[in-house]
Tab-separated table of C-alpha atoms and ligand atoms in Angstrom:
chain	number	residue	atom	x	y	z
A	21	MET	CA	0.114	0.155	0.409
A	22	HIS	CA	1.184	3.403	-0.706
A	23	ASN	CA	2.581	5.250	1.917
A	24	CYS	CA	3.550	9.106	0.644
A	25	VAL	CA	3.767	12.429	2.241
A	26	GLN	CA	2.782	15.199	0.925
A	27	ILE	CA	5.188	18.197	1.402
A	28	THR	CA	3.535	21.142	-0.737
A	29	GLU	CA	0.361	21.151	-2.610
A	30	ASP	CA	3.576	20.301	-5.600
A	31	LEU	CA	5.674	17.755	-3.868
A	32	CYS	CA	5.480	14.484	-2.307
A	33	TYR	CA	8.301	12.275	-0.321
A	34	ILE	CA	7.514	9.062	-1.735
A	35	GLY	CA	11.082	6.941	-0.525
A	36	GLY	CA	10.606	4.216	2.136
A	37	SER	CA	12.915	3.151	5.242
A	38	ASP	CA	14.891	-0.051	5.667
A	39	ARG	CA	15.206	-1.025	9.197
A	40	ARG	CA	16.530	-5.045	8.352
A	41	ILE	CA	19.816	-3.651	7.012
A	42	ALA	CA	22.453	-4.695	9.385
A	43	LEU	CA	25.140	-2.733	6.945
A	44	PHE	CA	25.273	0.693	4.887
A	45	GLU	CA	27.182	-0.668	2.081
A	46	ASN	CA	27.826	-3.788	3.493
A	47	VAL	CA	30.256	-1.837	5.777
A	48	TYR	CA	29.040	0.972	8.210
A	49	PRO	CA	26.342	-0.731	11.127
A	50	VAL	CA	23.164	0.861	10.805
A	51	PRO	CA	21.081	-0.672	13.970
A	52	ARG	CA	18.358	2.524	13.554
A	53	GLY	CA	18.190	1.692	9.654
A	54	VAL	CA	18.419	3.979	7.037
A	55	SER	CA	16.153	6.311	4.989
A	56	TYR	CA	16.002	6.228	1.092
A	57	ASN	CA	14.267	9.559	-0.239
A	58	SER	CA	13.052	9.942	-3.238
A	59	TYR	CA	10.550	13.509	-4.151
A	60	LEU	CA	7.979	13.774	-6.927
A	61	LEU	CA	7.508	17.236	-7.746
A	62	LYS	CA	4.374	18.102	-10.080
A	63	ASP	CA	4.137	20.914	-11.869
A	64	GLU	CA	3.320	21.532	-15.516
A	65	LYS	CA	5.197	18.735	-16.076
A	66	THR	CA	6.112	15.977	-13.619
A	67	VAL	CA	10.026	15.683	-12.518
A	68	LEU	CA	11.189	12.743	-10.030
A	69	PHE	CA	14.097	13.106	-7.235
A	70	ASP	CA	16.067	9.677	-7.947
A	71	THR	CA	15.047	6.202	-7.013
A	72	VAL	CA	15.266	4.197	-4.022
A	73	ASP	CA	17.363	1.287	-2.896
A	74	LEU	CA	16.151	-2.035	-4.010
A	75	SER	CA	15.097	-2.692	-1.167
A	76	VAL	CA	12.381	-0.015	-0.698
A	77	GLY	CA	11.697	-0.980	-4.588
A	78	GLU	CA	8.262	-1.814	-3.852
A	79	LEU	CA	6.369	0.758	-1.961
A	80	PHE	CA	8.229	3.542	-4.190
A	81	PHE	CA	6.815	1.528	-7.375
A	82	GLU	CA	3.105	2.219	-5.333
A	83	ASN	CA	4.428	5.450	-4.016
A	84	LEU	CA	4.898	6.598	-7.962
A	85	ALA	CA	2.214	5.586	-9.292
A	86	PHE	CA	-0.311	6.941	-6.585
A	87	ALA	CA	1.050	10.077	-6.400
A	88	LEU	CA	1.202	10.520	-10.581
A	89	GLY	CA	-2.505	9.058	-10.407
A	90	GLU	CA	-2.344	9.886	-14.575
A	91	ARG	CA	0.168	11.957	-15.103
A	92	ALA	CA	2.755	10.950	-17.253
A	93	LEU	CA	6.786	11.056	-15.429
A	94	ASP	CA	8.503	13.183	-17.338
A	95	TYR	CA	11.946	13.807	-15.920
A	96	VAL	CA	13.475	11.522	-13.472
A	97	VAL	CA	16.622	13.494	-12.354
A	98	VAL	CA	19.728	11.314	-10.873
A	99	HIS	CA	21.651	13.199	-9.188
A	100	HIS	CA	23.986	10.241	-7.774
A	101	MET	CA	24.221	7.077	-9.581
A	102	GLU	CA	25.211	4.740	-6.129
A	103	PRO	CA	22.660	2.129	-5.893
A	104	ASP	CA	21.373	2.627	-3.066
A	105	HIS	CA	19.556	5.595	-5.016
A	106	ALA	CA	19.371	4.281	-8.352
A	107	ALA	CA	19.643	0.595	-8.491
A	108	SER	CA	15.598	1.180	-9.579
A	109	LEU	CA	17.133	3.290	-11.924
A	110	LEU	CA	16.485	0.197	-14.948
A	111	ARG	CA	13.112	-0.777	-13.595
A	112	LEU	CA	11.603	3.022	-13.850
A	113	THR	CA	12.847	3.381	-17.521
A	114	GLU	CA	10.674	0.179	-18.589
A	115	ARG	CA	7.824	1.149	-16.554
A	116	TYR	CA	8.004	4.638	-17.866
A	117	PRO	CA	9.530	4.466	-21.673
A	118	ASN	CA	9.079	7.966	-22.167
A	119	VAL	CA	10.269	9.499	-19.234
A	120	THR	CA	13.487	11.900	-19.599
A	121	VAL	CA	16.943	11.574	-17.627
A	122	LEU	CA	18.406	14.770	-16.318
A	123	ALA	CA	22.120	14.108	-14.870
A	124	SER	CA	25.601	15.187	-15.345
A	125	MET	CA	27.440	14.096	-17.931
A	126	LYS	CA	29.446	11.718	-15.899
A	127	ALA	CA	26.106	10.394	-14.436
A	128	SER	CA	25.439	9.517	-17.732
A	129	GLN	CA	28.427	7.542	-18.602
A	130	MET	CA	27.714	5.640	-15.491
A	131	ILE	CA	24.029	4.653	-16.303
A	132	ALA	CA	25.360	2.703	-19.445
A	133	ASN	CA	28.238	1.316	-17.385
A	134	PHE	CA	25.404	0.123	-14.717
A	135	PHE	CA	22.724	-0.803	-16.458
A	136	ALA	CA	24.275	-2.183	-20.389
A	137	GLY	CA	21.929	-1.614	-22.844
A	138	ILE	CA	19.035	0.296	-21.091
A	139	ASP	CA	16.987	1.905	-23.368
A	140	VAL	CA	16.050	5.408	-21.847
A	141	ALA	CA	16.797	9.642	-23.086
A	142	VAL	CA	19.201	11.639	-21.386
A	143	ARG	CA	19.270	14.958	-21.268
A	144	VAL	CA	23.032	16.283	-19.612
A	145	VAL	CA	22.338	18.925	-17.387
A	146	LYS	CA	25.394	21.661	-16.699
A	147	GLU	CA	26.388	23.688	-13.158
A	148	GLY	CA	23.930	26.715	-13.278
A	149	GLU	CA	22.012	25.137	-16.269
A	150	THR	CA	17.912	25.836	-15.423
A	151	VAL	CA	14.600	23.494	-15.928
A	152	GLN	CA	11.404	25.076	-16.196
A	153	THR	CA	8.559	22.563	-16.004
A	154	GLY	CA	5.787	25.358	-15.367
A	155	ARG	CA	5.501	27.785	-11.899
A	156	HIS	CA	8.813	25.713	-10.645
A	157	LEU	CA	12.236	26.784	-12.077
A	158	LEU	CA	15.117	24.150	-11.485
A	159	ARG	CA	18.599	25.285	-11.157
A	160	PHE	CA	21.530	22.254	-11.457
A	161	VAL	CA	24.491	22.574	-9.250
A	162	SER	CA	27.779	20.233	-9.414
A	163	ALA	CA	29.008	19.115	-6.451
A	164	PRO	CA	31.847	16.663	-7.767
A	165	MET	CA	32.476	14.131	-4.558
A	166	VAL	CA	29.662	14.577	-2.422
A	167	HIS	CA	30.103	11.584	-2.588
A	168	TRP	CA	30.955	10.504	-5.891
A	169	PRO	CA	31.948	12.634	-9.523
A	170	GLU	CA	28.907	12.881	-10.932
A	171	VAL	CA	27.092	14.354	-7.949
A	172	LEU	CA	24.673	17.131	-9.104
A	173	LEU	CA	22.217	19.093	-5.986
A	174	THR	CA	18.972	20.738	-7.894
A	175	PHE	CA	17.521	24.252	-6.432
A	176	ASP	CA	14.008	24.360	-6.767
A	177	GLU	CA	13.963	29.013	-7.123
A	178	SER	CA	10.575	29.183	-6.958
A	179	THR	CA	10.250	27.873	-3.419
A	180	GLY	CA	13.714	27.258	-2.407
A	181	THR	CA	13.851	23.981	-1.832
A	182	LEU	CA	17.786	21.711	-2.570
A	183	PHE	CA	17.361	18.695	-3.009
A	184	SER	CA	20.609	18.260	-1.338
A	185	ALA	CA	22.035	14.472	-2.343
A	186	ASP	CA	23.807	12.951	0.213
A	187	ALA	CA	25.049	16.250	1.743
A	188	PHE	CA	22.852	16.922	4.851
A	189	GLY	CA	21.293	13.119	5.229
A	190	THR	CA	22.176	11.055	7.596
A	191	PHE	CA	21.727	7.072	9.090
A	192	GLY	CA	18.283	6.372	11.135
A	193	ALA	CA	15.305	5.278	9.286
A	194	LEU	CA	12.557	8.061	9.047
A	195	GLY	CA	9.454	7.185	11.395
A	196	GLY	CA	6.206	9.338	12.142
A	197	SER	CA	7.388	12.348	10.637
A	198	ILE	CA	9.643	13.353	8.121
A	199	TYR	CA	10.369	16.729	9.147
A	200	ALA	CA	13.790	17.284	11.753
A	201	ASP	CA	11.725	20.145	13.192
A	202	GLU	CA	9.143	17.289	14.235
A	203	VAL	CA	11.743	15.452	15.722
A	204	HIS	CA	14.002	15.509	18.705
A	205	PHE	CA	17.457	15.604	16.073
A	206	GLU	CA	19.958	16.313	17.856
A	207	ARG	CA	19.137	14.131	20.501
A	208	ASP	CA	18.323	10.768	18.290
A	209	PHE	CA	20.213	11.411	14.987
A	210	LEU	CA	22.852	13.898	15.449
A	211	ASP	CA	25.436	11.304	16.519
A	212	ASP	CA	24.141	9.310	13.641
A	213	ALA	CA	24.755	12.173	11.451
A	214	ARG	CA	28.679	12.380	12.378
A	215	ARG	CA	29.049	9.163	11.818
A	216	TYR	CA	26.961	8.972	8.665
A	217	TYR	CA	29.206	12.326	7.373
A	218	PHE	CA	33.055	11.888	8.448
A	219	ASN	CA	32.827	8.004	7.060
A	220	ILE	CA	30.603	8.892	3.802
A	221	VAL	CA	31.866	11.926	2.575
A	222	GLY	CA	34.273	12.857	5.553
A	223	LYS	CA	37.724	12.668	3.210
A	224	TYR	CA	35.906	15.220	0.747
A	225	GLY	CA	36.128	18.355	3.082
A	226	ALA	CA	36.952	20.030	0.670
A	227	GLN	CA	34.610	19.524	-2.304
A	228	VAL	CA	32.131	19.611	0.473
A	229	GLN	CA	33.399	23.314	1.459
A	230	SER	CA	32.670	24.475	-2.103
A	231	VAL	CA	29.802	23.150	-2.474
A	232	LEU	CA	28.922	24.856	1.021
A	233	LYS	CA	30.132	28.125	-0.748
A	234	LYS	CA	27.524	27.914	-3.181
A	235	ALA	CA	24.964	27.082	-0.781
A	236	ALA	CA	26.357	30.075	0.888
A	237	GLY	CA	24.352	32.105	-2.513
A	238	LEU	CA	20.513	30.440	-1.991
A	239	PRO	CA	18.260	31.301	0.160
A	240	ILE	CA	17.737	27.775	1.049
A	241	SER	CA	14.424	26.985	2.733
A	242	MET	CA	13.911	23.906	3.072
A	243	ILE	CA	16.422	20.832	2.229
A	244	CYS	CA	15.661	17.789	0.603
A	245	PRO	CA	18.342	15.319	1.181
A	246	LEU	CA	18.550	11.832	-0.257
A	247	HIS	CA	19.210	9.968	3.430
A	248	GLY	CA	16.866	10.784	6.913
A	249	PRO	CA	15.090	14.130	7.686
A	250	VAL	CA	13.642	17.296	5.069
A	251	TRP	CA	14.550	20.097	7.249
A	252	ARG	CA	12.796	23.308	6.975
A	253	LYS	CA	13.767	24.788	9.823
A	254	ASP	CA	16.888	25.473	11.656
A	255	ILE	CA	18.783	25.476	8.442
A	256	ALA	CA	21.359	27.728	9.458
A	257	TRP	CA	22.062	25.006	12.560
A	258	TYR	CA	22.900	21.776	10.604
A	259	LEU	CA	24.695	24.355	7.741
A	260	LYS	CA	27.208	25.180	11.279
A	261	LYS	CA	27.456	22.263	11.728
A	262	TYR	CA	28.563	21.108	8.518
A	263	LEU	CA	30.786	23.597	8.298
A	264	THR	CA	32.748	22.811	11.138
A	265	TRP	CA	32.890	19.153	10.038
A	266	SER	CA	33.620	19.603	6.558
A	267	ALA	CA	36.661	22.423	7.576
A	268	TYR	CA	37.695	19.408	9.972
A	269	GLU	CA	37.261	21.525	13.393
A	270	PRO	CA	36.407	19.708	15.745
A	271	GLU	CA	32.950	20.125	17.590
A	272	GLU	CA	33.552	19.924	20.754
A	273	LYS	CA	36.754	21.014	22.794
A	274	GLY	CA	37.171	17.274	24.456
A	275	VAL	CA	39.364	14.126	25.069
A	276	ALA	CA	38.863	11.384	23.495
A	277	VAL	CA	40.884	8.209	24.518
A	278	PHE	CA	41.325	5.099	22.431
A	279	TYR	CA	43.086	2.153	23.467
A	280	GLY	CA	44.181	-1.177	22.341
A	281	THR	CA	44.732	-3.776	24.621
A	282	ILE	CA	45.088	-7.003	25.064
A	283	TYR	CA	45.497	-8.252	28.817
A	284	GLY	CA	44.061	-5.876	30.296
A	285	HIS	CA	47.092	-3.719	31.181
A	286	THR	CA	47.209	-1.264	28.742
A	287	GLN	CA	43.469	-0.136	29.316
A	288	ASN	CA	44.565	0.300	32.811
A	289	ALA	CA	47.280	2.595	31.418
A	290	ALA	CA	44.134	4.340	29.433
A	291	GLU	CA	42.226	4.567	32.359
A	292	ILE	CA	44.946	5.867	35.342
A	293	LEU	CA	45.408	8.337	32.141
A	294	ALA	CA	41.406	9.208	31.539
A	295	GLY	CA	41.472	10.136	35.202
A	296	ALA	CA	44.375	11.632	35.487
A	297	ILE	CA	43.089	14.264	32.498
A	298	ALA	CA	39.642	14.494	34.517
A	299	ALA	CA	40.996	15.204	37.693
A	300	GLU	CA	42.995	18.219	35.720
A	301	GLY	CA	39.975	19.708	34.834
A	302	VAL	CA	38.809	18.578	31.951
A	303	THR	CA	34.950	17.969	31.802
A	304	ASN	CA	35.079	16.055	28.465
A	305	VAL	CA	36.647	12.187	28.386
A	306	LYS	CA	35.648	9.997	26.789
A	307	VAL	CA	37.541	6.281	26.901
A	308	TYR	CA	37.115	3.648	24.190
A	309	ASP	CA	38.421	0.165	23.406
A	310	VAL	CA	38.959	-0.415	19.743
A	311	SER	CA	37.542	-3.912	20.247
A	312	VAL	CA	34.901	-3.302	21.356
A	313	THR	CA	33.739	-0.190	19.471
A	314	GLU	CA	33.069	-0.874	16.138
A	315	VAL	CA	35.132	1.487	13.989
A	316	SER	CA	32.626	4.042	12.165
A	317	GLU	CA	31.963	5.049	15.392
A	318	LEU	CA	35.586	5.433	16.742
A	319	LEU	CA	36.260	7.122	13.650
A	320	SER	CA	33.558	10.071	14.327
A	321	GLU	CA	34.645	10.028	18.040
A	322	ALA	CA	37.773	11.151	16.451
A	323	PHE	CA	36.515	13.705	14.696
A	324	ARG	CA	34.436	14.873	16.838
A	325	TYR	CA	36.766	15.594	19.502
A	326	SER	CA	39.358	18.406	19.714
A	327	HIS	CA	42.070	16.092	21.413
A	328	VAL	CA	43.135	12.302	21.021
A	329	VAL	CA	45.326	9.626	22.809
A	330	PHE	CA	46.197	6.312	21.208
A	331	LEU	CA	47.529	3.939	23.475
A	332	SER	CA	48.086	0.573	21.569
A	333	ALA	CA	49.820	-2.796	22.413
A	334	THR	CA	52.525	-4.158	20.332
A	335	TYR	CA	51.250	-6.761	18.388
A	336	ASN	CA	53.627	-9.123	15.358
A	337	ASN	CA	56.125	-6.381	16.544
A	338	GLY	CA	53.512	-3.769	14.836
A	339	ILE	CA	50.587	-1.790	15.969
A	340	PHE	CA	47.754	-3.820	17.940
A	341	VAL	CA	45.650	-5.000	14.790
A	342	LYS	CA	42.330	-3.079	15.789
A	343	MET	CA	44.241	-0.115	16.867
A	344	GLU	CA	45.953	-0.519	12.759
A	345	ASN	CA	42.671	-0.348	11.379
A	346	PHE	CA	41.414	2.204	13.224
A	347	LEU	CA	44.709	4.428	12.570
A	348	SER	CA	44.376	3.569	8.349
A	349	ASP	CA	41.030	4.407	8.669
A	350	LEU	CA	41.880	8.282	9.880
A	351	ALA	CA	44.223	8.304	7.498
A	352	ALA	CA	41.981	7.126	4.601
A	353	HIS	CA	39.901	10.120	5.978
A	354	ASN	CA	42.185	12.441	5.991
A	355	TYR	CA	42.045	12.827	9.472
A	356	GLN	CA	43.941	16.328	10.601
A	357	ASN	CA	44.174	19.135	12.993
A	358	ARG	CA	43.934	17.721	16.398
A	359	GLY	CA	46.866	17.475	19.767
A	360	PHE	CA	47.654	13.513	19.627
A	361	ALA	CA	49.843	12.014	22.895
A	362	LEU	CA	50.663	8.306	22.711
A	363	VAL	CA	50.879	5.995	25.061
A	364	GLU	CA	52.532	2.238	23.645
A	365	ASN	CA	53.201	-1.219	25.715
A	366	GLY	CA	55.346	-3.947	25.074
A	367	SER	CA	56.392	-7.259	26.896
A	368	TRP	CA	59.662	-7.247	25.253
A	369	ALA	CA	60.113	-5.115	21.750
A	370	PRO	CA	57.762	-2.137	22.118
A	371	GLN	CA	57.269	-1.389	18.615
A	372	ALA	CA	53.855	0.598	18.409
A	373	GLY	CA	54.290	4.622	19.404
A	374	ALA	CA	57.574	4.548	16.920
A	375	LEU	CA	54.467	3.262	14.352
A	376	MET	CA	51.475	5.039	15.792
A	377	GLN	CA	53.765	8.486	16.122
A	378	GLU	CA	55.239	7.856	11.634
A	379	ARG	CA	51.525	7.328	11.434
A	380	LEU	CA	50.221	10.636	12.598
A	381	SER	CA	52.852	12.659	11.977
A	382	SER	CA	51.714	12.190	8.273
A	383	LEU	CA	48.659	13.345	8.837
A	384	LYS	CA	47.886	17.724	8.242
A	385	ASN	CA	48.187	19.863	11.226
A	386	MET	CA	48.352	16.950	14.445
A	387	ARG	CA	49.993	18.029	17.319
A	388	GLN	CA	51.443	15.920	19.593
A	389	ILE	CA	51.602	16.693	23.238
A	390	GLY	CA	54.235	15.477	25.443
A	391	GLU	CA	56.297	12.131	24.955
A	392	LYS	CA	55.275	9.308	23.942
A	393	ILE	CA	55.120	6.415	27.419
A	394	THR	CA	56.196	2.782	27.294
A	395	ILE	CA	54.972	0.735	29.427
A	396	LEU	CA	56.366	-2.842	29.628
A	397	SER	CA	54.048	-5.492	30.535
A	398	SER	CA	52.127	-3.267	33.375
A	399	VAL	CA	52.011	-0.146	34.500
A	400	LYS	CA	54.322	0.330	37.345
A	401	GLU	CA	54.516	3.687	40.132
A	402	GLU	CA	56.974	5.327	37.220
A	403	GLN	CA	54.741	4.968	34.346
A	404	ALA	CA	51.620	5.851	36.449
A	405	GLU	CA	54.025	8.930	37.634
A	406	LEU	CA	54.403	9.925	33.748
A	407	LEU	CA	50.531	9.301	32.896
A	408	CYS	CA	49.744	12.062	35.410
A	409	ALA	CA	52.688	13.768	34.012
A	410	LEU	CA	51.493	13.548	30.587
A	411	ALA	CA	48.023	14.470	30.966
A	412	LYS	CA	49.185	17.490	32.756
A	413	LYS	CA	49.979	19.304	29.523
A	414	ILE	CA	46.728	17.781	27.383
A	415	ALA	CA	44.799	19.331	30.418
A	416	ALA	CA	46.725	22.670	29.346
A	417	ASP	CA	46.423	22.113	26.063
A	418	TRP	CA	42.687	21.652	26.351
A	419	LYS	CA	42.675	24.789	28.077
A	420	GLU	CA	44.441	27.330	26.007
A	421	GLU	CA	42.729	25.585	22.484
B	25	FEO	FE1	22.850	7.689	-0.525
B	25	FEO	FE2	26.490	7.988	-1.742
B	25	FEO	O1	25.092	6.861	-1.558
């Protein structure tokens, strides 16, 4: 049965949510599910903004048929060719053979690559080009690498609606209301929005900044992303989050302590250090076991805070495997611009500290606070004193920032 939401007289939400999915992109756990948004504009011409993932395809096609009624489908705008949005495109063209695809040049090539032999009219649109659909004037905005190179956004100049593709999206299924102003976004979605941003588009901060500059010149009254709630109010608050995140600035002053432990001695060091940092007056200290907390969350938390500490056991003459994976993920996402401190552990040849130092020093604008501390198997009085001295330096830096 169809389940559409009328957003304005002309615009309808026709997407759906998947709460059974375990891993988004077969990588990221999404215990709260995810939504695949699609929108239909009914003007003198009818315009569909993106299709959906196959998992919600049945509902989507019922919604589309209901929302169109007797009308034909004139256009489908393909903002992004990733299959979570474009997997239903072939089926759409089979059901609506007279539809014309509006897409970037790169997207038009991807359509042929994904769907060999697809028979559909494609009109390539460029940055700044417009299409008048009747009462609505749609302007296309190029947004390469947010999140793939073919990405396009659409700004409806008549209503101030920005169809923002993956930008401003979030993990988390929709339920009850599709609007950010009708849910408790900060409590229920912000952690997922941050984790979505840094893991999906975090690597492309410069490209996100360039889109935000374009957006700053637009009178935006509503944002319709491809995942998560629609924004009608407090848009400036969410834009500010994106400005902070894409500039690789910390969102919060705080210290995130990440430890990789095998039998608990490195954990012991982490907890002594975290306690000493808090005792110095730092009010925002978080501690994570990198073997327990899933890596997309670790990554999101590392980007969130101003200061980070990495403590790792030495393993196979290298960094403890879970910590090594986490550090590789940070580097792959352009992690930068933070104060960091290091602690290593080793029972006969401690190596993790030098290797972590090498990795972190290769990242942009990373400042090491204090010297790395070496623990031989377990924390003794002498190392506990060193940990407390390091905590003082971290706290002093935290207070200065
Ligand atoms: Fe939601 Fe990059 O696809």
